[in-house]
PDB file of C-alpha atoms in Angstrom:
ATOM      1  CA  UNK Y 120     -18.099  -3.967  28.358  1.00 43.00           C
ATOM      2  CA  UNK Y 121     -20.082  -3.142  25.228  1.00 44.00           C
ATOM      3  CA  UNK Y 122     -19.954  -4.414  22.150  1.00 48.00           C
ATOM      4  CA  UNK Y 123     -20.189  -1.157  20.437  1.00 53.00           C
ATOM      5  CA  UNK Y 124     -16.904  -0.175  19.786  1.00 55.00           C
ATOM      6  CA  UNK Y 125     -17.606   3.245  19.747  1.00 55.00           C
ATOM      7  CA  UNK Y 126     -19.931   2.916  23.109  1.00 49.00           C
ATOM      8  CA  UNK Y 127     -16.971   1.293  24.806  1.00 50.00           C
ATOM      9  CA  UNK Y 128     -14.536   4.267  23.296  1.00 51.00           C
ATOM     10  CA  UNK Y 129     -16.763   6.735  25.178  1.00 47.00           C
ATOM     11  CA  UNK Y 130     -16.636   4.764  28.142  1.00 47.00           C
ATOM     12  CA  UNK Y 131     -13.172   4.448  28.168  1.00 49.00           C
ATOM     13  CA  UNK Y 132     -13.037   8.468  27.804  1.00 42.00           C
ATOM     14  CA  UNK Y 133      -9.594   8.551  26.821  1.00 42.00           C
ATOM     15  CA  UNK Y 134     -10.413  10.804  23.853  1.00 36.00           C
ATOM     16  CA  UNK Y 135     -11.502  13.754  26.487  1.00 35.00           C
ATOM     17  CA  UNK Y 136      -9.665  17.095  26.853  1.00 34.00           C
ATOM     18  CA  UNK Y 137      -7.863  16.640  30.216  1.00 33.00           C
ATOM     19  CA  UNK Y 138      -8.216  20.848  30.087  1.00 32.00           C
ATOM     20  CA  UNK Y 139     -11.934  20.684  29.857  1.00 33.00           C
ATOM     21  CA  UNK Y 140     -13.588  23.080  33.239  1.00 34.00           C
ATOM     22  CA  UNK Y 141     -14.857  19.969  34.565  1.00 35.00           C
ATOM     23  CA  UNK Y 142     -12.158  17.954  34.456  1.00 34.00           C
ATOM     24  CA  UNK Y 143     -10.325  21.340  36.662  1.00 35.00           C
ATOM     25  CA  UNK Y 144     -13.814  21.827  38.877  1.00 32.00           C
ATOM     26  CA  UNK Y 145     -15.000  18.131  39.344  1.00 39.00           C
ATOM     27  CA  UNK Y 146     -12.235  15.984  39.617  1.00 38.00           C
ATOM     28  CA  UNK Y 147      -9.640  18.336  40.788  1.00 41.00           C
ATOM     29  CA  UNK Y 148      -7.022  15.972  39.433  1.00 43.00           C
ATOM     30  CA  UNK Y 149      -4.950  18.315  37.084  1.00 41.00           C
ATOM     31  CA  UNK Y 150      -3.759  20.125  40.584  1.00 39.00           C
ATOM     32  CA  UNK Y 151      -0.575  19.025  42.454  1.00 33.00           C
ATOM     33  CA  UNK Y 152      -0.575  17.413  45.701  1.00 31.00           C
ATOM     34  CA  UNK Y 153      -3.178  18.964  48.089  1.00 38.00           C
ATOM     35  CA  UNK Y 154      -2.941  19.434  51.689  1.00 33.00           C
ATOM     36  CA  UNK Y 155      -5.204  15.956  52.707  1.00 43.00           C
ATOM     37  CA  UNK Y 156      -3.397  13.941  49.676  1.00 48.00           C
ATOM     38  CA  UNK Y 157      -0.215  11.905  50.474  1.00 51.00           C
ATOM     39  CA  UNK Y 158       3.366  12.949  50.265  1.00 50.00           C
ATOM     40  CA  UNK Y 159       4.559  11.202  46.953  1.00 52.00           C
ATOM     41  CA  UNK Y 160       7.880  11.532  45.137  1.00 56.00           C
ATOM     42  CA  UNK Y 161       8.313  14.611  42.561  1.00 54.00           C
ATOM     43  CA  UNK Y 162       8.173  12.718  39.639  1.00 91.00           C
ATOM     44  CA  UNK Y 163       5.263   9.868  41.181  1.00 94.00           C
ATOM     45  CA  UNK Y 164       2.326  10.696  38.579  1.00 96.00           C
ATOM     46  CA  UNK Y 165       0.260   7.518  40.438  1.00 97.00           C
ATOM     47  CA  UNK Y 166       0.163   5.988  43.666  1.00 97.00           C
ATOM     48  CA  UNK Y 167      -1.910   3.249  45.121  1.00 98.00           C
ATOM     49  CA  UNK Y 168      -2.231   2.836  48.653  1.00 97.00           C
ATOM     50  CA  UNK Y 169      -3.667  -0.400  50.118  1.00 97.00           C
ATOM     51  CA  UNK Y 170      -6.165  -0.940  47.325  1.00 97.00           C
ATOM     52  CA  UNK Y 171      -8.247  -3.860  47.576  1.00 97.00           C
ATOM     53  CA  UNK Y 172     -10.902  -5.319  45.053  1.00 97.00           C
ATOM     54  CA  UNK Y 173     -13.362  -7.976  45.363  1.00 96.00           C
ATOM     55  CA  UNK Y 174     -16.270  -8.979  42.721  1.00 96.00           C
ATOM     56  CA  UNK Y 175     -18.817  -9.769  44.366  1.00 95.00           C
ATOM     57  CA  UNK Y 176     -17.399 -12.119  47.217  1.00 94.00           C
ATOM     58  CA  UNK Y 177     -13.945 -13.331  45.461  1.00 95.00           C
ATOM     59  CA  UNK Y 178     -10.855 -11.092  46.060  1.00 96.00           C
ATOM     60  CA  UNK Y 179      -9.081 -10.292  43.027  1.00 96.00           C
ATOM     61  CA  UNK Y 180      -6.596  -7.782  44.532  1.00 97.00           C
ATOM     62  CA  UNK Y 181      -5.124  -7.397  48.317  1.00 96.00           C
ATOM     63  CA  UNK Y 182      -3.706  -4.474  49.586  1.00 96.00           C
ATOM     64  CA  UNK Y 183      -1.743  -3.427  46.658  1.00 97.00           C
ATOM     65  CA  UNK Y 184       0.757  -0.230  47.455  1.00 97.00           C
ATOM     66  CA  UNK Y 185       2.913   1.230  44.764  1.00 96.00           C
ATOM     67  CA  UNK Y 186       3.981   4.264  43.105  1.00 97.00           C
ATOM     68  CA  UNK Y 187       4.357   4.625  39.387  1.00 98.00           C
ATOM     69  CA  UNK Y 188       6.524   7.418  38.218  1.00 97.00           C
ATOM     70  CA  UNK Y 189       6.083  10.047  35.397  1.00 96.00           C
ATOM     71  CA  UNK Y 190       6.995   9.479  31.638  1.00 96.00           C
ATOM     72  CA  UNK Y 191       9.070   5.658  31.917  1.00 96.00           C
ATOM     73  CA  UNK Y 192       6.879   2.711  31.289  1.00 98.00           C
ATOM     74  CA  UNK Y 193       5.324   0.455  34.013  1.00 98.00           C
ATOM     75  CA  UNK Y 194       4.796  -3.038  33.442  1.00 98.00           C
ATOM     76  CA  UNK Y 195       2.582  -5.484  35.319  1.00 98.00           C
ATOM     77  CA  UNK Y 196       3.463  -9.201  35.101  1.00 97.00           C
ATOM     78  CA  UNK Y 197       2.577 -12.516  36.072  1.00 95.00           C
ATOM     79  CA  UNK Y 198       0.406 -15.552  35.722  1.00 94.00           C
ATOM     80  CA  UNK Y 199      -3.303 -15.296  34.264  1.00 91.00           C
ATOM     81  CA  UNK Y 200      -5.793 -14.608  36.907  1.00 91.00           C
ATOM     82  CA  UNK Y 201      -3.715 -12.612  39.226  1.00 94.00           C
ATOM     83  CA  UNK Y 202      -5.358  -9.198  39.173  1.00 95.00           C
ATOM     84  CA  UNK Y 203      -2.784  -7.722  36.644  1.00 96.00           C
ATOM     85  CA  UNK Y 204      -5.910  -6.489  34.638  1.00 95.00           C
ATOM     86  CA  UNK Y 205      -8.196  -5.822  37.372  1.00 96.00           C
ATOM     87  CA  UNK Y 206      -5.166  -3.186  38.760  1.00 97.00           C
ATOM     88  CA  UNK Y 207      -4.709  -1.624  35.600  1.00 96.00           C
ATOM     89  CA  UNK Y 208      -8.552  -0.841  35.283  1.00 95.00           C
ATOM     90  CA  UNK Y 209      -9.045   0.551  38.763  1.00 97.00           C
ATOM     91  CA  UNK Y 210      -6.277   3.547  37.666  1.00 97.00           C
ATOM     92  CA  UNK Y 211      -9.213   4.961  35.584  1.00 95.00           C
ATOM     93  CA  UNK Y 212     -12.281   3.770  37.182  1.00 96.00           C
ATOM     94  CA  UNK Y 213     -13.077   1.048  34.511  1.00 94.00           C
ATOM     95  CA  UNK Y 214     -13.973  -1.260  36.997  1.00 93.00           C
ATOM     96  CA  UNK Y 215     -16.860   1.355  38.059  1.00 93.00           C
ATOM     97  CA  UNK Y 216     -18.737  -0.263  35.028  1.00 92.00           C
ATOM     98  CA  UNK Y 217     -18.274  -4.058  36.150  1.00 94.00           C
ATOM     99  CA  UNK Y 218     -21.496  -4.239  38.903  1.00 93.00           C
ATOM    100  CA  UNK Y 219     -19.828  -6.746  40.698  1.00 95.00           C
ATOM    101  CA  UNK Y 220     -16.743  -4.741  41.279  1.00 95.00           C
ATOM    102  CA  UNK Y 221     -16.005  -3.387  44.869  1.00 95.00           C
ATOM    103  CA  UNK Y 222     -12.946  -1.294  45.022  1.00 96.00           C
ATOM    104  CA  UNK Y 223     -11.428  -0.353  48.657  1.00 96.00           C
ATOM    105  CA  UNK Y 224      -8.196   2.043  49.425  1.00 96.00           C
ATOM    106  CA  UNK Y 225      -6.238   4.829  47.818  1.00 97.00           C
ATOM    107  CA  UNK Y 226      -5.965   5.819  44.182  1.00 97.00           C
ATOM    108  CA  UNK Y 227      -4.408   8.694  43.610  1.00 97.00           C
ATOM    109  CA  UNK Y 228      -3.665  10.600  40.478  1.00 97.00           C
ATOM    110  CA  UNK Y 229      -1.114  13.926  41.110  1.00 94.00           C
ATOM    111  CA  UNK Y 230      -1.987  13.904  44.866  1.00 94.00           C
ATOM    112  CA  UNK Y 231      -5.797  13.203  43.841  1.00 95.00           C
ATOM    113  CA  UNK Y 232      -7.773  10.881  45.428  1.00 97.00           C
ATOM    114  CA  UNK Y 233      -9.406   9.411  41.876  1.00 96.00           C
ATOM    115  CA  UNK Y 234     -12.094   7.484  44.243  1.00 96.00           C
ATOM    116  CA  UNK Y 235     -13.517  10.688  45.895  1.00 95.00           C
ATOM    117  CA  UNK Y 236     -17.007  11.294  46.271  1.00 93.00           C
ATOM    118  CA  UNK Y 237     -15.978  14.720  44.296  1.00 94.00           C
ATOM    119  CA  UNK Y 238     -15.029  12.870  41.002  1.00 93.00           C
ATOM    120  CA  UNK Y 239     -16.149  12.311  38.123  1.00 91.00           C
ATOM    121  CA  UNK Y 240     -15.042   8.888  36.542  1.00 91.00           C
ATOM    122  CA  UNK Y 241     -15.713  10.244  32.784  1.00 85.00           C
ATOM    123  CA  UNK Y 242     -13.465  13.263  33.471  1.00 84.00           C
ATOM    124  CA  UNK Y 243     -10.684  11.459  34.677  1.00 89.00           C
ATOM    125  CA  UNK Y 244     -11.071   9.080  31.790  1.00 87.00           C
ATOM    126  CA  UNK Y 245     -10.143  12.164  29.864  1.00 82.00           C
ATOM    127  CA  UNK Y 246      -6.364  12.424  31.656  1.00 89.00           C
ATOM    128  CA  UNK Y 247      -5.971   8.654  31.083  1.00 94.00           C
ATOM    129  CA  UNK Y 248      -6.196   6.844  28.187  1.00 91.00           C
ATOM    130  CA  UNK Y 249      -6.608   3.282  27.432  1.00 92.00           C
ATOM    131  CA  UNK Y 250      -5.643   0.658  24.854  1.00 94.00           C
ATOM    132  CA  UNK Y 251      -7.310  -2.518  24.732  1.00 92.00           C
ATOM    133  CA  UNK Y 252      -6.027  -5.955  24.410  1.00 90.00           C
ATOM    134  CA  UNK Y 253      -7.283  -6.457  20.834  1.00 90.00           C
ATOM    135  CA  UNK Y 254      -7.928  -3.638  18.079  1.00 93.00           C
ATOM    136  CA  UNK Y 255     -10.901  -1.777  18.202  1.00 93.00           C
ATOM    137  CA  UNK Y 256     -10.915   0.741  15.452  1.00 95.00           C
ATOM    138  CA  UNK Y 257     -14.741   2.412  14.335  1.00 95.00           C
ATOM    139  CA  UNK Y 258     -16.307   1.193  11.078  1.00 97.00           C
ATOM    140  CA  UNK Y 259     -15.082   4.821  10.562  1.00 96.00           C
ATOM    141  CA  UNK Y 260     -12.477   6.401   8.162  1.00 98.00           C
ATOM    142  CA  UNK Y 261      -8.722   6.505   9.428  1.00 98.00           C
ATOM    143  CA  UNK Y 262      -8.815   9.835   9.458  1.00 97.00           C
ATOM    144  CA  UNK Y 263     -12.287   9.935  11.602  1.00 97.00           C
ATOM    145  CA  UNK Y 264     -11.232   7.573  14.177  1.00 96.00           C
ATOM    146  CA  UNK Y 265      -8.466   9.821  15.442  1.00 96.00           C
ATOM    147  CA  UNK Y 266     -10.463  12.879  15.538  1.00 94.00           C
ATOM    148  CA  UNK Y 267     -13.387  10.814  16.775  1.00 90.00           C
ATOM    149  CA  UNK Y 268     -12.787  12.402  20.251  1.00 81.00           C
ATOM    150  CA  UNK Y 269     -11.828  15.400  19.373  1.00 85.00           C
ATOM    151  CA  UNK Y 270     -15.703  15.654  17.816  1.00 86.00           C
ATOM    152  CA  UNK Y 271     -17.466  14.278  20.463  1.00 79.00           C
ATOM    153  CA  UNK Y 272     -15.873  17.003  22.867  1.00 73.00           C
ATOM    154  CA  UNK Y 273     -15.943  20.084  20.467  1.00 77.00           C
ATOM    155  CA  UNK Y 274     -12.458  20.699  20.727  1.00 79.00           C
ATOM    156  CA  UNK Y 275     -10.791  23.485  19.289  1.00 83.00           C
ATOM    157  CA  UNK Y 276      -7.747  23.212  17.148  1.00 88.00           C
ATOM    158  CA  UNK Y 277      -6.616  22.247  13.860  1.00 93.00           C
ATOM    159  CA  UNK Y 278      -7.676  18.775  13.517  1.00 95.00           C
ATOM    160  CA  UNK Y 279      -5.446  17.977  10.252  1.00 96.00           C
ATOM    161  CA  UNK Y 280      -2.886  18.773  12.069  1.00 96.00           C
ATOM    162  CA  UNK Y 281      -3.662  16.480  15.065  1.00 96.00           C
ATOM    163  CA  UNK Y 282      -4.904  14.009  13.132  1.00 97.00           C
ATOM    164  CA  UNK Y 283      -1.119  13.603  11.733  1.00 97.00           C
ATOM    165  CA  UNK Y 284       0.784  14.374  14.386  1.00 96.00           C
ATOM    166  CA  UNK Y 285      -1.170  11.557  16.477  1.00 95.00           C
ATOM    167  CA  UNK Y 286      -0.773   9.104  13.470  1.00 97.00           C
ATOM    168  CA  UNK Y 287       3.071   9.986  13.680  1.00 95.00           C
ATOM    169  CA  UNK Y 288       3.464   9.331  17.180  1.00 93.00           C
ATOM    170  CA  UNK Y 289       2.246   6.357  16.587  1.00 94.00           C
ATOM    171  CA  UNK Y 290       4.526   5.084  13.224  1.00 93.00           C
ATOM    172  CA  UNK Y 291       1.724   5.112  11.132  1.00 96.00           C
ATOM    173  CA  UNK Y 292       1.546   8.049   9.103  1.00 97.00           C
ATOM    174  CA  UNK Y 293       3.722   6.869   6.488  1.00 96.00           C
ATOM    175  CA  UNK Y 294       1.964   4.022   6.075  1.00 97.00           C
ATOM    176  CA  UNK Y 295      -1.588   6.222   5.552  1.00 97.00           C
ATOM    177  CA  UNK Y 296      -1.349   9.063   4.566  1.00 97.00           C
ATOM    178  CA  UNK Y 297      -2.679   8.717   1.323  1.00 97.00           C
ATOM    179  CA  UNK Y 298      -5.653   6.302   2.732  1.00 96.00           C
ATOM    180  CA  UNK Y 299      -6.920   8.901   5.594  1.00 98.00           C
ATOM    181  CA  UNK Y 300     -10.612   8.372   3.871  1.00 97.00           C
ATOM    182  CA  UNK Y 301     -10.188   4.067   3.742  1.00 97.00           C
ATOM    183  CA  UNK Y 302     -12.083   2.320   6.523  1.00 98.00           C
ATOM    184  CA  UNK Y 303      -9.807   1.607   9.329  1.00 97.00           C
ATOM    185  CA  UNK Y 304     -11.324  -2.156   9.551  1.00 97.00           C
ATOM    186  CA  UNK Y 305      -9.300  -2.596   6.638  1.00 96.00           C
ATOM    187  CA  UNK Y 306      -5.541  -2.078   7.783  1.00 96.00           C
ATOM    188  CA  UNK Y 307      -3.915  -5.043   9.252  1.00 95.00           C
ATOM    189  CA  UNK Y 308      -3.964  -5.903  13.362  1.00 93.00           C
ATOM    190  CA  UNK Y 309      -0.677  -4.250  13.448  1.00 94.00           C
ATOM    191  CA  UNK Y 310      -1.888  -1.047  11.909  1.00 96.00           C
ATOM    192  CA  UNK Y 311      -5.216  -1.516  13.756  1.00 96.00           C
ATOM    193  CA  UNK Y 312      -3.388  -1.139  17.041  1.00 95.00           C
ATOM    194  CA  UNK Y 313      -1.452   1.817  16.242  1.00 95.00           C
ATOM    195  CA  UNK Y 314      -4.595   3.429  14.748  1.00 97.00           C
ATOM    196  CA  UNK Y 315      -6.001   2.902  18.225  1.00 96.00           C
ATOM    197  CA  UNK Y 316      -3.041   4.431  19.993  1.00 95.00           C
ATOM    198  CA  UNK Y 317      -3.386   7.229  17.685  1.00 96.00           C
ATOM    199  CA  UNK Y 318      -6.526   7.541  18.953  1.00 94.00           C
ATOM    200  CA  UNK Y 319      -5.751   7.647  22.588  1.00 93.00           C
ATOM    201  CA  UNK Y 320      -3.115   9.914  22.103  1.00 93.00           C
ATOM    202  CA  UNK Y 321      -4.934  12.577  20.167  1.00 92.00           C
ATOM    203  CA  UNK Y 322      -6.583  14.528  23.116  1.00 86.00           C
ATOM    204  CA  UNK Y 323      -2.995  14.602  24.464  1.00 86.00           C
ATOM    205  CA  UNK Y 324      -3.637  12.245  28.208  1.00 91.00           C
ATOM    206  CA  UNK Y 325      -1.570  12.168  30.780  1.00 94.00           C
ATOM    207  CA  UNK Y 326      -1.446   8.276  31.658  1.00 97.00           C
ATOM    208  CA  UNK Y 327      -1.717   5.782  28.997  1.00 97.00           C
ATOM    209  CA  UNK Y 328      -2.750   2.127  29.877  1.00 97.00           C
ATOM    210  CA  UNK Y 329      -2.228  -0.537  27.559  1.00 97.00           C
ATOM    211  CA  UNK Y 330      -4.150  -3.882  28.574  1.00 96.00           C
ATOM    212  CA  UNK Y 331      -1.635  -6.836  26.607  1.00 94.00           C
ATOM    213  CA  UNK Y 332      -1.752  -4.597  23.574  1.00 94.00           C
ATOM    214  CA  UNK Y 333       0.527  -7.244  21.870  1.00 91.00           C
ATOM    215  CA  UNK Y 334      -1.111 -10.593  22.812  1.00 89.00           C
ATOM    216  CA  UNK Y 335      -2.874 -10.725  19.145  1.00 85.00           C
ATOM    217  CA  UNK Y 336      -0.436  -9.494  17.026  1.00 89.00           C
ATOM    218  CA  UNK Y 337       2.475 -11.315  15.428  1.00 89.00           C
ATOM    219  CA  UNK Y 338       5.980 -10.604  15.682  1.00 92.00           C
ATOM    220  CA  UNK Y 339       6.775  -8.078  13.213  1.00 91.00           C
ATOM    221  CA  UNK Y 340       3.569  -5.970  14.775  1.00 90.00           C
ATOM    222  CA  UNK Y 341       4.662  -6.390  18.021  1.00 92.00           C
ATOM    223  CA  UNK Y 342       8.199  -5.082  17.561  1.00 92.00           C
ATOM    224  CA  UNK Y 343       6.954  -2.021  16.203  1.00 91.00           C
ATOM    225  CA  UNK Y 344       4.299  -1.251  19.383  1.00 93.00           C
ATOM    226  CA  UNK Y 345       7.038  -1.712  21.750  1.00 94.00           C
ATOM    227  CA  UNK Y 346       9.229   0.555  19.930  1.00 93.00           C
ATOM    228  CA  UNK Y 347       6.500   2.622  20.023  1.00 94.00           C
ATOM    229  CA  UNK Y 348       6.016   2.517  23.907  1.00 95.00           C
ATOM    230  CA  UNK Y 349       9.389   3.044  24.497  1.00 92.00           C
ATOM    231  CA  UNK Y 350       8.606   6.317  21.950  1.00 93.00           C
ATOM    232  CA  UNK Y 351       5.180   7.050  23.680  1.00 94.00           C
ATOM    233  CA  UNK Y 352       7.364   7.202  27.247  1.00 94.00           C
ATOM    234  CA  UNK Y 353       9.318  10.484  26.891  1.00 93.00           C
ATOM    235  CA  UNK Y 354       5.944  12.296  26.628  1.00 93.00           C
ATOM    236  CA  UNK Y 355       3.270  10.382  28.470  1.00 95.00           C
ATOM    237  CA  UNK Y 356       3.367   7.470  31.466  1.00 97.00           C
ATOM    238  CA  UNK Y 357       2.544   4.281  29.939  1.00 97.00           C
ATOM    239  CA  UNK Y 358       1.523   1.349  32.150  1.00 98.00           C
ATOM    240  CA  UNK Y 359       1.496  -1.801  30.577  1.00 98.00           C
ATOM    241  CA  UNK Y 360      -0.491  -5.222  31.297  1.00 97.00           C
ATOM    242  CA  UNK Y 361       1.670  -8.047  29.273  1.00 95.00           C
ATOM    243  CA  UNK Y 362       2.000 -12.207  29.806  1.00 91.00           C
ATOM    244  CA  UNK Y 363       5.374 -11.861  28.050  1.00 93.00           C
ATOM    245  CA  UNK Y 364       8.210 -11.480  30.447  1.00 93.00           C
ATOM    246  CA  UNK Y 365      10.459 -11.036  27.970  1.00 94.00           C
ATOM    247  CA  UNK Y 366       8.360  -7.860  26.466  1.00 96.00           C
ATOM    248  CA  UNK Y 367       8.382  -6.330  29.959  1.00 97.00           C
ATOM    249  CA  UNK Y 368      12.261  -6.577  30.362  1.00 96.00           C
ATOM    250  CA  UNK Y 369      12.754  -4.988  27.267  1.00 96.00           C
ATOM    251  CA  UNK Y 370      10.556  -2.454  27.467  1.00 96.00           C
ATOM    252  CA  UNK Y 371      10.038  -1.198  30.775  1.00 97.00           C
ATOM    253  CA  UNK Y 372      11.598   0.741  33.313  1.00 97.00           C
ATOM    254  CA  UNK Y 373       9.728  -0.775  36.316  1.00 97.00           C
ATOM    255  CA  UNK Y 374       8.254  -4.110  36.964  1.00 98.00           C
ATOM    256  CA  UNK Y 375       5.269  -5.269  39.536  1.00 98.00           C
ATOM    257  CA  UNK Y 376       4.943  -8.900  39.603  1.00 97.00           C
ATOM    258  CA  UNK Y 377       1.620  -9.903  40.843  1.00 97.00           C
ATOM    259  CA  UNK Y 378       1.051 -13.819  41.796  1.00 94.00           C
ATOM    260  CA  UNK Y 379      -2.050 -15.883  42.641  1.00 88.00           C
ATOM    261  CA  UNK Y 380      -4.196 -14.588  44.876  1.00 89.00           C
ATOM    262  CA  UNK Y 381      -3.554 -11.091  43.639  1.00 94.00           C
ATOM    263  CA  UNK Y 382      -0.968 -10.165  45.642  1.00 96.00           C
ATOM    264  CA  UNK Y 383       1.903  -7.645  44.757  1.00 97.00           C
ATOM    265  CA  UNK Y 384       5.051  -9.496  45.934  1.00 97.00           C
ATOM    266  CA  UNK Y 385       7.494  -7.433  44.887  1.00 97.00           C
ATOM    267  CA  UNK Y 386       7.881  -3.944  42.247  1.00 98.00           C
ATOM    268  CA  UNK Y 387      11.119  -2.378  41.769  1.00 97.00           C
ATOM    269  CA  UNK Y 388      13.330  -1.638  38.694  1.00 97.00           C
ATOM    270  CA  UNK Y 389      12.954  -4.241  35.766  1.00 97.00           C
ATOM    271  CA  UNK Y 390      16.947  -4.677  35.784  1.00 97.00           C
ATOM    272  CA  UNK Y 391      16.602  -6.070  39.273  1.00 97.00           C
ATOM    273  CA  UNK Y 392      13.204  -7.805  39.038  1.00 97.00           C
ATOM    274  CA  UNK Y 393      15.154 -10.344  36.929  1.00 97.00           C
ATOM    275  CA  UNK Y 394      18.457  -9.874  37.792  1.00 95.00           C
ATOM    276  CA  UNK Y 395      18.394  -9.438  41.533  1.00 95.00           C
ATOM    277  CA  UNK Y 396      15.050 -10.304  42.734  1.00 96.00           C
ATOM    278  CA  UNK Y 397      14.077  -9.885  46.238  1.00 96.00           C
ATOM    279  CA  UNK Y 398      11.329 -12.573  46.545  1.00 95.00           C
ATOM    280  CA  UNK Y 399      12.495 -16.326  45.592  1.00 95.00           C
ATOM    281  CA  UNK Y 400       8.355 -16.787  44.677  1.00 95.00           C
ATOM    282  CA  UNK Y 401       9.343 -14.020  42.012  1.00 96.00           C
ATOM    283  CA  UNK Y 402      12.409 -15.824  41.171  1.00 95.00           C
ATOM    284  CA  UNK Y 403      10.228 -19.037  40.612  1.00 94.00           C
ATOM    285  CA  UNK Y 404       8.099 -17.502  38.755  1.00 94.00           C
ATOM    286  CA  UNK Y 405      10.592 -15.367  36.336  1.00 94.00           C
ATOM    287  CA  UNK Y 406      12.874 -18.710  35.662  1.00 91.00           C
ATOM    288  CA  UNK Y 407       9.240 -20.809  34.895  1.00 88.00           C
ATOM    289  CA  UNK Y 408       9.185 -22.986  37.780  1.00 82.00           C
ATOM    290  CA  UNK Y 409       5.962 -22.032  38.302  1.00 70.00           C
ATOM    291  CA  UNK Y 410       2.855 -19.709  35.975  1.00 56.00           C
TER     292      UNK Y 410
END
């Protein structure tokens, strides 16, 4: 990954118009289910089908199958090392950029095969956003760093308006609206977080990832991002990496516990994932006999 925030913003992608021609032509992704694709459920938005991963020779994922379903928020659990991560980034082709990465099975996004020869990884970037583990705003204004994409794509619209819109969806318009021309280096990591979820949402994705979006923030912050993915939810599909089980039972709708070796043992609703869960390794693993 770069160290050039803004390099690594444009590799992400997820500031590209998911209406853009190519996005429609190359990547074919915006379509429903097509005759060679999979049968999937009506509301599935992405399903993996036996998707392994190695780098280089070490296998960080084996044969991982599930379906994650439209606008409720999926959360990946378990102990560091497991492939959680690794998952998350194969959704929108961020492990294309890791040379070591090898990436075998079925990705598919709406019935599209995202690992096709046909598409192109920076397109689909563009339906699916990303949020990284710690905040990365631009040495840019506040108001800048939300439109950022929105520039670098030529997008029409009214950007003011975006600009706050995206800020409100992400509970921090009150907070600067009267500062949209300070640097957003200097808000707090709370704000810093949101800013960056602003940004993600601004181009309006489909799929938004969030890689432990939490793990540096303190309490208060991290109350008001997962009020704000349960927010995020009724219009987008969130997926969620997080190392607090407790975050994922409170905020989530569906729960994939992955265990050493990077194996999926079990994914099924949260309420059952730790009430009810099918898998006594799972069980070990939720009451902390073992990770």
């Amino acid at each position: 990954m770069t160290e050039n925030p803004e390099q690594e913003y444009v590799a992400d992608a997820s500031t590209d118009d998911p209406t853009t021609d190519d996005m429609l032509v190359e990547t074919d992704v915006s379509e429903s289910v097509d005759s060679s694709g999979p049968t999937m459920s009506a509301n599935t938005v992405v399903r993996a089908e036996n998707v392994d991963v190695w780098y280089n020779d070490e296998q960080a994922l084996q044969d991982i199958s599930l379906e994650i379903p439209e606008n409720q928020v999926t959360a990946m659990i378990g102990p560091s090392g497991c492939g959680k991560s690794t998952f998350l980034r194969c959704i929108n082709r961020m492990n294309d950029l890791i040379d070591a990465a090898r990436v075998e099975g079925d990705l598919y996004l709406r019935g599209k095969n995202v690992y096709d020869d046909d598409v192109d990884p920076v397109a689909l970037r563009r339906r699916v956003g990303m949020v990284f583990q710690s905040p990365n705003p631009f040495p840019k204004s506040i108001y800048d760093n939300v439109a950022y994409g929105l520039k670098i794509q030529n997008k029409d619209g009214d950007y003011d308006e975006i600009v706050e819109t995206s800020l409100k969806r992400a509970a921090l318009w009150d907070e600067v609206k009267d500062r949209l021309d300070e640097s957003g280096l200097e808000l707090s990591g709370g704000q810093q977080q949101r800013l960056c979820i602003a940004r993600a949402i601004a181009p309006d994705p489909e799929v938004i990832l969030m890689d432990e979006p939490a793990s540096a923030l303190d309490p208060v912050a991290t109350s008001q991002i997962e009020d704000l993915i349960s927010e995020l939810a009724e219009e987008y599909t969130v997926v969620i990496v997080t190392h607090n089980m407790q975050q994922a039972a409170r905020i989530s709708n569906k729960t994939a516990v992955f265990l050493t070796g990077g194996e999926l043992v079990e994914f099924d609703d949260t309420e059952k994932i730790f009430e009810n869960p099918e898998s006594q390794r799972v069980e070990d693993y939720i009451t902390g006999k073992f990770g």
